[in-house]
Short mmCIF file of C-alpha atoms in Angstrom, two decimals:
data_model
loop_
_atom_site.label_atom_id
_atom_site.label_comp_id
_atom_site.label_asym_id
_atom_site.label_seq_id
_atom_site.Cartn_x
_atom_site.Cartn_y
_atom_site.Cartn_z
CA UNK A 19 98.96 76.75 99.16
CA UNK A 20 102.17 77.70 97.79
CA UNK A 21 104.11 74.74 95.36
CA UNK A 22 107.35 73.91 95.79
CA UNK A 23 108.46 75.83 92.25
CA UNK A 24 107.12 78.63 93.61
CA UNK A 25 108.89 78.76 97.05
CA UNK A 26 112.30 77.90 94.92
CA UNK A 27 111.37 80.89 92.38
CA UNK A 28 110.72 83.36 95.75
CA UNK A 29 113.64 85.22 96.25
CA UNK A 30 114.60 86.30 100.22
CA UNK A 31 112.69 89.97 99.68
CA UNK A 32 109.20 87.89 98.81
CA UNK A 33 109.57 85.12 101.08
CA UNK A 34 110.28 87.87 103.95
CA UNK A 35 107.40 90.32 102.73
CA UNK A 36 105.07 86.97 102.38
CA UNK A 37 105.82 85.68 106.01
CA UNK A 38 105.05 89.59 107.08
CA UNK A 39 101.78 89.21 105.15
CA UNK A 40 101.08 86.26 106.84
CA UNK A 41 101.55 86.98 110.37
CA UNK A 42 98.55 86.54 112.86
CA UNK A 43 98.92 88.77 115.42
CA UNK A 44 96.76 91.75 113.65
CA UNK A 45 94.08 89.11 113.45
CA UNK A 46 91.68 90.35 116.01
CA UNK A 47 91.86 94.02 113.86
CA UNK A 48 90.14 92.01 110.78
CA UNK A 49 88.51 88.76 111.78
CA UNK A 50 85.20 90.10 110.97
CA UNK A 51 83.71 91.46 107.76
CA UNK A 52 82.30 94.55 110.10
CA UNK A 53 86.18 95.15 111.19
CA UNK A 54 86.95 94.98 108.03
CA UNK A 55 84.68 97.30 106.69
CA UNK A 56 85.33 99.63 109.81
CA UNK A 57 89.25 99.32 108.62
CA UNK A 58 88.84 99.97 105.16
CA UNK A 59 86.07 103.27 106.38
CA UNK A 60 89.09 104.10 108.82
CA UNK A 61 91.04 104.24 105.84
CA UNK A 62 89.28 106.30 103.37
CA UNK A 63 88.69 108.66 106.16
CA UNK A 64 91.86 109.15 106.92
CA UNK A 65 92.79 109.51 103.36
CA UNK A 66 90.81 111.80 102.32
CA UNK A 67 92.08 114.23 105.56
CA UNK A 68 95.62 113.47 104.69
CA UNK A 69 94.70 114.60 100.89
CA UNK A 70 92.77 117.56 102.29
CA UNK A 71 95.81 118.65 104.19
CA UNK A 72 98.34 118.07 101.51
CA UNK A 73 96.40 119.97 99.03
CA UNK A 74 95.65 123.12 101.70
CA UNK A 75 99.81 122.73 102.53
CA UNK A 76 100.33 122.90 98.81
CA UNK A 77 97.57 124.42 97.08
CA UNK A 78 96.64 126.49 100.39
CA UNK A 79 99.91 127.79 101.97
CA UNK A 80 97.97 126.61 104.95
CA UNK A 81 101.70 125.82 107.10
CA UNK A 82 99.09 124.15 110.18
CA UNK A 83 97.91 121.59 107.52
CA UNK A 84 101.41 119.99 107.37
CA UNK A 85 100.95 119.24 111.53
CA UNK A 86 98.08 117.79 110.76
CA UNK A 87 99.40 115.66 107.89
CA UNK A 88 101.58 114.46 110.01
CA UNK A 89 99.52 113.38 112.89
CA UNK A 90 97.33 111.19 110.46
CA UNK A 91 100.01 109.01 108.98
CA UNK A 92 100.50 106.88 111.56
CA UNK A 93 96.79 105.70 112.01
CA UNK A 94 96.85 105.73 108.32
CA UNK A 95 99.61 103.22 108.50
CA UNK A 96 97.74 101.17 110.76
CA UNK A 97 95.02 100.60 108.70
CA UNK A 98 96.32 100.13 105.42
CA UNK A 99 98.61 97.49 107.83
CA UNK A 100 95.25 96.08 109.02
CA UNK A 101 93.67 95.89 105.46
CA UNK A 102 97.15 94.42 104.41
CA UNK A 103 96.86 91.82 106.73
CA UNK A 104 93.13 91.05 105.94
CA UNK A 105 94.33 90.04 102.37
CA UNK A 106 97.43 88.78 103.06
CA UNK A 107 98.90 90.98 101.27
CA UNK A 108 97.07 90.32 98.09
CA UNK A 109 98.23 93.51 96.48
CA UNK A 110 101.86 93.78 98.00
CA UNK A 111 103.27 90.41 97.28
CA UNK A 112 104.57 90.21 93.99
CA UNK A 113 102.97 87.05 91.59
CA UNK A 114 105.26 84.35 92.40
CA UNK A 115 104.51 84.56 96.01
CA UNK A 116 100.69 84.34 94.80
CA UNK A 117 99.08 80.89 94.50
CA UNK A 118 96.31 80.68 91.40
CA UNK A 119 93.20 81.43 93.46
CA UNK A 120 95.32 84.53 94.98
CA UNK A 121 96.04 85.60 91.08
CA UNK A 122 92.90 85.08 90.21
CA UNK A 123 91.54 87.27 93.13
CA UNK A 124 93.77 90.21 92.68
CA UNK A 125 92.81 90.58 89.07
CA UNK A 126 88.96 90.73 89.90
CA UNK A 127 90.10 93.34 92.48
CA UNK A 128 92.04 94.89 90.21
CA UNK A 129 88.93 94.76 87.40
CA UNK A 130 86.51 95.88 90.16
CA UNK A 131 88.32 98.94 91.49
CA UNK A 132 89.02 99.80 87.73
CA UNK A 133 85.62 100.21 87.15
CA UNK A 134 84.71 102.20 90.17
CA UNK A 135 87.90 104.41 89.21
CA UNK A 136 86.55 104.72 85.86
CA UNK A 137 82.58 105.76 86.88
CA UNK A 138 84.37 108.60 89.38
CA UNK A 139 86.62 109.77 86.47
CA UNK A 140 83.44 109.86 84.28
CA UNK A 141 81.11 111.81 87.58
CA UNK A 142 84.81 114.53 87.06
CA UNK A 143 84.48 115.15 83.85
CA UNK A 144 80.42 115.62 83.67
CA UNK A 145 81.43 117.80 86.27
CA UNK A 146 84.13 119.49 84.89
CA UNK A 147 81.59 119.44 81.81
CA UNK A 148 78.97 121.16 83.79
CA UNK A 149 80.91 123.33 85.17
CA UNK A 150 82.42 124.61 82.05
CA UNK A 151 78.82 125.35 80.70
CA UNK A 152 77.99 127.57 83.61
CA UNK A 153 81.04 129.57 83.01
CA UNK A 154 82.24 129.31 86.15
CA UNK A 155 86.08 129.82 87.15
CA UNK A 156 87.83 126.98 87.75
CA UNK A 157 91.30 127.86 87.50
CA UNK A 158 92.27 127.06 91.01
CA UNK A 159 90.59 123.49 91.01
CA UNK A 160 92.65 121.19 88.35
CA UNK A 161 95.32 120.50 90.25
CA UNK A 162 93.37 119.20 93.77
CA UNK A 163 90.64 117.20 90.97
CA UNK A 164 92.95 115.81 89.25
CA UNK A 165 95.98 114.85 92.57
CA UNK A 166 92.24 113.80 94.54
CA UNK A 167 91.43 111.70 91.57
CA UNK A 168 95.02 110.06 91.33
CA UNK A 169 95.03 109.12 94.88
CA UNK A 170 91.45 107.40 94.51
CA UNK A 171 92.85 105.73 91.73
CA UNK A 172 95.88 104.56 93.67
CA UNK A 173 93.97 103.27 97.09
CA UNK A 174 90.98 101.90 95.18
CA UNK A 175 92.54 98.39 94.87
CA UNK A 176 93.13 98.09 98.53
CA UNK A 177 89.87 99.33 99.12
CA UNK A 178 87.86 96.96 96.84
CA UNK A 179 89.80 94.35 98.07
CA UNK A 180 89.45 95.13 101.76
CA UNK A 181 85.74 94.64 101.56
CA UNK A 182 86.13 91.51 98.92
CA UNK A 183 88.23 89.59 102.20
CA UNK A 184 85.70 86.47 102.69
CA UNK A 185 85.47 85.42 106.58
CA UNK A 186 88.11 82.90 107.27
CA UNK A 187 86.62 79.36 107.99
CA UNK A 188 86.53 78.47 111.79
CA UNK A 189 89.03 75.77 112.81
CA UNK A 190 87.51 72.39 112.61
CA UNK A 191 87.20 70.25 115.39
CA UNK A 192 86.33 66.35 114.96
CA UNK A 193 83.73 65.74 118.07
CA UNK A 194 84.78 62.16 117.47
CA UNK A 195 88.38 63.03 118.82
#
């Protein structure tokens, strides 16, 4: 529940982006822990096509990869829109619009998915390590590691906190009413 210093400290920007947060019409997309899971899935899937087709655009000179870039950002959109919703915006809303237990939830997120970040970055450079050893070439694979590994870093907060969303509690009703 939001105080009232807080709503006087929220300028128009983060009481707009908080009542955008808060609407309930995506509701039926993330009611469920198994929707939200099958967002947050939805997500990393599409993700990791979008990253496959910017790197073969890029890295690739592959020009039907852009077409295909652009077909996935809209259902991409949708379901970082549907994860957004699911947290209320946990990770968009800047930390006045946050009440404590919101503050305190977005820095175990943000502790969680630094931790997962950091094991992958580790499993990269035991790779890179191994790789090295064998005497492979490599030349050509820096730049997708290391833009694959920024992007994880970047989407692992939503992620983690996607699947941290806790089931909201049914509404209440008094059978003595």
């Amino acid at each position: 529940m939001m105080t009232d210093q807080q709503a006087r400290e929220m300028t128009g920007y983060d009481r707009r982006m908080f009542a955008l947060m808060n609407r309930r019409e995506g509701t039926p997309f993330y009611a469920t822990a198994a929707r939200r899971r099958l967002a947050v899935g939805a997500h990393i899937a599409l993700t990791v096509a979008s990253d496959a087709a910017w790197l073969l655009t890029v890295v690739g000179d592959q020009r039907w990869a852009m077409w295909t870039m652009v077909a996935l950002i809209l259902p991409w959109c949708f379901a970082t829109g549907v994860i957004n919703g699911a947290t209320r915006g946990l990770l968009e809303l800047r930390e006045r619009a946050l009440d404590e237990r919101q503050r305190a939830e977005k820095a175990r997120v943000a502790a969680r998915a630094r931790g997962l970040t950091q094991w992958l970055l580790l499993a990269a450079a035991l790779g890179a390590g191994a790789v090295a050893l064998q005497g492979w070439d490599t030349e050509g694979l820096l730049f997708p590691v290391l833009f694959t590994l920024f992007v994880l870093h970047w989407l692992m907060p939503l992620w983690v906190a996607g699947l941290a969303v806790k089931d909201e509690p049914e509404d209440f009703e008094d059978p003595e009413a």
